[in-house]
mmCIF file of C-alpha atoms in Angstrom:
data_model
loop_
_atom_site.group_PDB
_atom_site.id
_atom_site.type_symbol
_atom_site.label_atom_id
_atom_site.label_comp_id
_atom_site.label_asym_id
_atom_site.label_seq_id
_atom_site.Cartn_x
_atom_site.Cartn_y
_atom_site.Cartn_z
ATOM 1 C CA ILE Y 1 45.906 -28.124 -15.354
ATOM 2 C CA GLU Y 2 44.734 -26.815 -11.995
ATOM 3 C CA VAL Y 3 44.074 -23.057 -11.731
ATOM 4 C CA THR Y 4 43.461 -21.191 -8.464
ATOM 5 C CA PHE Y 5 42.196 -17.631 -8.018
ATOM 6 C CA ASP Y 6 42.577 -15.701 -4.765
ATOM 7 C CA ILE Y 7 41.475 -12.109 -4.115
ATOM 8 C CA ASP Y 8 42.802 -10.519 -0.936
ATOM 9 C CA ALA Y 9 41.273 -7.691 1.135
ATOM 10 C CA ASN Y 10 43.080 -5.017 -0.911
ATOM 11 C CA GLY Y 11 41.576 -6.215 -4.192
ATOM 12 C CA ILE Y 12 44.793 -7.847 -5.403
ATOM 13 C CA LEU Y 13 44.245 -10.968 -7.508
ATOM 14 C CA HIS Y 14 46.645 -13.920 -7.129
ATOM 15 C CA VAL Y 15 46.404 -16.534 -9.895
ATOM 16 C CA GLY Y 16 48.243 -19.836 -9.766
ATOM 17 C CA ALA Y 17 48.364 -22.547 -12.444
ATOM 18 C CA LYS Y 18 49.857 -26.019 -12.030
ATOM 19 C CA ASP Y 19 50.281 -28.631 -14.742
ATOM 20 C CA LYS Y 20 49.662 -31.943 -13.001
ATOM 21 C CA ALA Y 21 51.285 -34.021 -15.733
ATOM 22 C CA THR Y 22 54.659 -32.231 -15.692
ATOM 23 C CA GLY Y 23 54.497 -30.714 -12.206
ATOM 24 C CA LYS Y 24 55.290 -27.200 -13.508
ATOM 25 C CA GLU Y 25 53.722 -24.306 -11.633
ATOM 26 C CA ASN Y 26 53.328 -20.594 -12.478
ATOM 27 C CA LYS Y 27 51.922 -17.770 -10.373
ATOM 28 C CA ILE Y 28 50.974 -14.200 -11.230
ATOM 29 C CA THR Y 29 49.742 -11.253 -9.149
ATOM 30 C CA ILE Y 30 47.396 -8.671 -10.660
ATOM 31 C CA LYS Y 31 47.137 -5.268 -8.961
ATOM 32 C CA ALA Y 32 44.677 -2.493 -9.813
ATOM 33 C CA ASN Y 33 46.383 0.636 -11.137
ATOM 34 C CA SER Y 34 43.242 2.710 -11.579
ATOM 35 C CA GLY Y 35 42.461 3.603 -7.953
ATOM 36 C CA LEU Y 36 41.348 7.130 -7.075
ATOM 37 C CA THR Y 37 43.856 9.546 -5.636
ATOM 38 C CA GLU Y 38 43.102 11.464 -2.435
ATOM 39 C CA ALA Y 39 42.654 14.693 -4.449
ATOM 40 C CA GLU Y 40 40.065 13.045 -6.714
ATOM 41 C CA ILE Y 41 38.162 11.754 -3.691
ATOM 42 C CA GLN Y 42 38.126 15.225 -2.077
ATOM 43 C CA LYS Y 43 36.906 16.785 -5.340
ATOM 44 C CA MET Y 44 34.030 14.295 -5.525
ATOM 45 C CA VAL Y 45 33.040 15.006 -1.914
ATOM 46 C CA LYS Y 46 33.007 18.779 -2.586
ATOM 47 C CA ASP Y 47 30.900 18.295 -5.727
ATOM 48 C CA ALA Y 48 28.435 16.194 -3.749
ATOM 49 C CA GLU Y 49 28.153 18.882 -1.062
ATOM 50 C CA LEU Y 50 27.616 21.622 -3.665
ATOM 51 C CA ASN Y 51 24.856 19.658 -5.392
ATOM 52 C CA ALA Y 52 23.162 18.417 -2.208
ATOM 53 C CA GLU Y 53 20.338 20.993 -2.345
ATOM 54 C CA GLU Y 54 19.563 20.287 -5.998
ATOM 55 C CA ASP Y 55 19.681 16.544 -5.319
ATOM 56 C CA HIS Y 56 17.236 17.034 -2.438
ATOM 57 C CA LYS Y 57 14.813 18.916 -4.722
ATOM 58 C CA LEU Y 58 15.077 16.221 -7.386
ATOM 59 C CA ARG Y 59 14.421 13.543 -4.779
ATOM 60 C CA GLU Y 60 11.302 15.357 -3.549
ATOM 61 C CA LEU Y 61 10.105 15.707 -7.154
ATOM 62 C CA ALA Y 62 10.637 11.985 -7.759
ATOM 63 C CA GLU Y 63 8.753 11.112 -4.555
ATOM 64 C CA SER Y 64 5.858 13.392 -5.566
ATOM 65 C CA ARG Y 65 5.733 11.801 -9.005
ATOM 66 C CA ASN Y 66 5.737 8.306 -7.499
ATOM 67 C CA GLN Y 67 2.948 9.232 -5.086
ATOM 68 C CA ALA Y 68 0.919 10.781 -7.907
ATOM 69 C CA ASP Y 69 1.465 7.775 -10.159
ATOM 70 C CA ALA Y 70 0.335 5.394 -7.400
ATOM 71 C CA LEU Y 71 -2.760 7.537 -6.755
ATOM 72 C CA VAL Y 72 -3.649 7.559 -10.465
ATOM 73 C CA HIS Y 73 -3.248 3.787 -10.666
ATOM 74 C CA SER Y 74 -5.334 3.021 -7.569
ATOM 75 C CA THR Y 75 -8.031 5.532 -8.533
ATOM 76 C CA LYS Y 76 -8.323 4.097 -12.045
ATOM 77 C CA LYS Y 77 -8.593 0.583 -10.613
ATOM 78 C CA SER Y 78 -11.249 1.642 -8.122
ATOM 79 C CA LEU Y 79 -13.101 3.572 -10.810
ATOM 80 C CA THR Y 80 -13.328 0.500 -13.047
ATOM 81 C CA GLU Y 81 -14.638 -1.604 -10.151
ATOM 82 C CA TYR Y 82 -17.026 0.867 -8.509
ATOM 83 C CA GLY Y 83 -17.530 3.554 -11.163
ATOM 84 C CA ASP Y 84 -20.998 2.272 -12.045
ATOM 85 C CA LYS Y 85 -22.161 3.103 -8.510
ATOM 86 C CA LEU Y 86 -21.236 6.789 -8.898
ATOM 87 C CA GLU Y 87 -23.298 9.533 -10.445
ATOM 88 C CA ALA Y 88 -22.202 10.638 -13.924
ATOM 89 C CA ASP Y 89 -20.965 14.096 -12.872
ATOM 90 C CA GLU Y 90 -18.864 12.645 -10.016
ATOM 91 C CA LYS Y 91 -17.329 10.079 -12.367
ATOM 92 C CA THR Y 92 -16.549 12.803 -14.923
ATOM 93 C CA LYS Y 93 -14.972 14.972 -12.219
ATOM 94 C CA ILE Y 94 -12.681 12.087 -11.177
ATOM 95 C CA GLU Y 95 -11.716 11.273 -14.778
ATOM 96 C CA THR Y 96 -10.886 14.946 -15.418
ATOM 97 C CA ALA Y 97 -8.736 15.109 -12.280
ATOM 98 C CA ILE Y 98 -6.896 11.938 -13.386
ATOM 99 C CA ALA Y 99 -6.210 13.419 -16.835
ATOM 100 C CA GLU Y 100 -4.936 16.698 -15.325
ATOM 101 C CA LEU Y 101 -2.654 14.848 -12.906
ATOM 102 C CA GLU Y 102 -1.253 12.649 -15.684
ATOM 103 C CA ALA Y 103 -0.517 15.791 -17.717
ATOM 104 C CA SER Y 104 1.230 17.473 -14.782
ATOM 105 C CA LEU Y 105 3.415 14.379 -14.239
ATOM 106 C CA LYS Y 106 5.243 15.278 -17.457
ATOM 107 C CA SER Y 107 6.335 18.611 -15.997
ATOM 108 C CA ALA Y 108 9.078 19.205 -13.440
ATOM 109 C CA ASP Y 109 6.920 21.417 -11.205
ATOM 110 C CA LYS Y 110 6.516 19.757 -7.801
ATOM 111 C CA ALA Y 111 3.964 22.317 -6.583
ATOM 112 C CA GLU Y 112 1.722 21.674 -9.603
ATOM 113 C CA ILE Y 113 1.934 17.900 -9.116
ATOM 114 C CA ASP Y 114 1.095 18.239 -5.411
ATOM 115 C CA ALA Y 115 -1.877 20.498 -6.218
ATOM 116 C CA LYS Y 116 -3.220 17.997 -8.778
ATOM 117 C CA VAL Y 117 -2.745 15.130 -6.276
ATOM 118 C CA ALA Y 118 -4.828 17.066 -3.736
ATOM 119 C CA ALA Y 119 -7.486 17.758 -6.388
ATOM 120 C CA LEU Y 120 -7.705 14.083 -7.379
ATOM 121 C CA SER Y 121 -7.828 13.002 -3.734
ATOM 122 C CA GLY Y 122 -10.718 15.367 -3.105
ATOM 123 C CA ALA Y 123 -12.565 14.314 -6.250
ATOM 124 C CA SER Y 124 -12.188 10.617 -5.506
ATOM 125 C CA GLN Y 125 -13.488 10.986 -1.942
ATOM 126 C CA LYS Y 126 -17.023 10.002 -3.018
ATOM 127 C CA LEU Y 127 -15.619 6.914 -4.738
ATOM 128 C CA GLY Y 128 -13.944 5.857 -1.491
ATOM 129 C CA GLU Y 129 -17.164 6.379 0.430
ATOM 130 C CA LYS Y 130 -19.061 4.158 -2.032
ATOM 131 C CA MET Y 131 -16.377 1.462 -1.799
ATOM 132 C CA TYR Y 132 -16.433 1.385 2.011
ATOM 133 C CA ALA Y 133 -20.234 1.445 2.162
ATOM 134 C CA ASP Y 134 -20.374 -1.475 -0.278
ATOM 135 C CA GLN Y 135 -17.772 -3.409 1.701
ATOM 136 C CA GLN Y 136 -19.617 -2.856 4.993
ATOM 137 C CA ALA Y 137 -22.862 -4.052 3.421
ATOM 138 C CA GLN Y 138 -21.129 -7.230 2.245
ATOM 139 C CA GLN Y 139 -19.641 -7.844 5.697
ATOM 140 C CA GLN Y 140 -23.002 -7.329 7.396
ATOM 141 C CA ALA Y 141 -24.674 -9.703 4.945
ATOM 142 C CA ALA Y 142 -21.981 -12.309 5.564
ATOM 143 C CA ALA Y 143 -22.295 -11.879 9.340
ATOM 144 C CA GLY Y 144 -26.084 -12.258 9.122
ATOM 145 C CA ALA Y 145 -25.804 -15.441 7.055
ATOM 146 C CA GLU Y 146 -23.168 -16.831 9.419
ATOM 147 C CA GLY Y 147 -25.367 -16.081 12.434
ATOM 148 C CA GLY Y 148 -28.276 -17.887 10.766
ATOM 149 C CA GLN Y 149 -26.115 -20.944 10.155
ATOM 150 C CA GLN Y 150 -24.969 -21.006 13.775
ATOM 151 C CA ALA Y 151 -28.548 -20.758 15.041
ATOM 152 C CA GLY Y 152 -29.557 -23.628 12.750
ATOM 153 C CA ALA Y 153 -26.673 -25.749 14.002
ATOM 154 C CA GLU Y 154 -27.630 -25.124 17.639
ATOM 155 C CA SER Y 155 -31.259 -26.084 17.086
ATOM 156 C CA GLY Y 156 -30.142 -29.199 15.196
ATOM 157 C CA ALA Y 157 -27.990 -30.243 18.145
ATOM 158 C CA LYS Y 158 -30.959 -29.955 20.523
ATOM 159 C CA GLN Y 159 -33.105 -32.228 18.351
ATOM 160 C CA ASP Y 160 -30.656 -35.128 18.429
ATOM 161 C CA ASP Y 161 -31.449 -37.588 21.221
ATOM 162 C CA VAL Y 162 -28.052 -39.061 22.055
ATOM 163 C CA VAL Y 163 -27.573 -41.122 25.189
ATOM 164 C CA ASP Y 164 -24.137 -41.945 26.572
ATOM 165 C CA ALA Y 165 -24.042 -45.370 28.246
ATOM 166 C CA ASP Y 166 -21.566 -47.804 29.807
ATOM 167 C CA PHE Y 167 -21.723 -51.509 29.148
ATOM 168 C CA LYS Y 168 -20.314 -54.799 30.433
ATOM 169 C CA GLU Y 169 -19.609 -57.863 28.375
ATOM 170 C CA VAL Y 170 -21.108 -60.970 29.875
ATOM 171 C CA LYS Y 171 -19.887 -64.396 28.747
ATOM 172 C CA ASP Y 172 -22.005 -67.446 29.188
ATOM 173 C CA ALA Y 173 -20.306 -70.362 30.887
ATOM 174 C CA LYS Y 174 -20.925 -73.491 28.808
#
């Protein structure tokens, strides 16, 4: 039995089945009955327009929560890596700001979340400074070591006594 399925641009399904042994063939067309009427579409559009402002507020709240969550995650990660380089009171201030921001994430108050994000950003400023200072020190140390290697390579090249010469092969006549 060979079965074929064909869906046209209007969403209508055409199914055909053919029995190869007997040569009999049947076809059926399936149409969707559950399409929306024009009145239902207009009602949905009006509902969307009425709720547009509330949807906008909910979107802003979701974006603030996502930003706050990302800040908490990155600050915690940085704190575990570089927290030992901070003073105890600075580390405590950052941990407190993280806890307050995590608590405010459970609320639906965008202004409170934004205020806690600003507080955590300010508290973690010292952590960022320590991270960048540490990274610059590593880069300078790497650049200094690289410069030393290059100087050693140049002096090694001057010590080699290489002479470039041409030669001719001479065969003895015997």
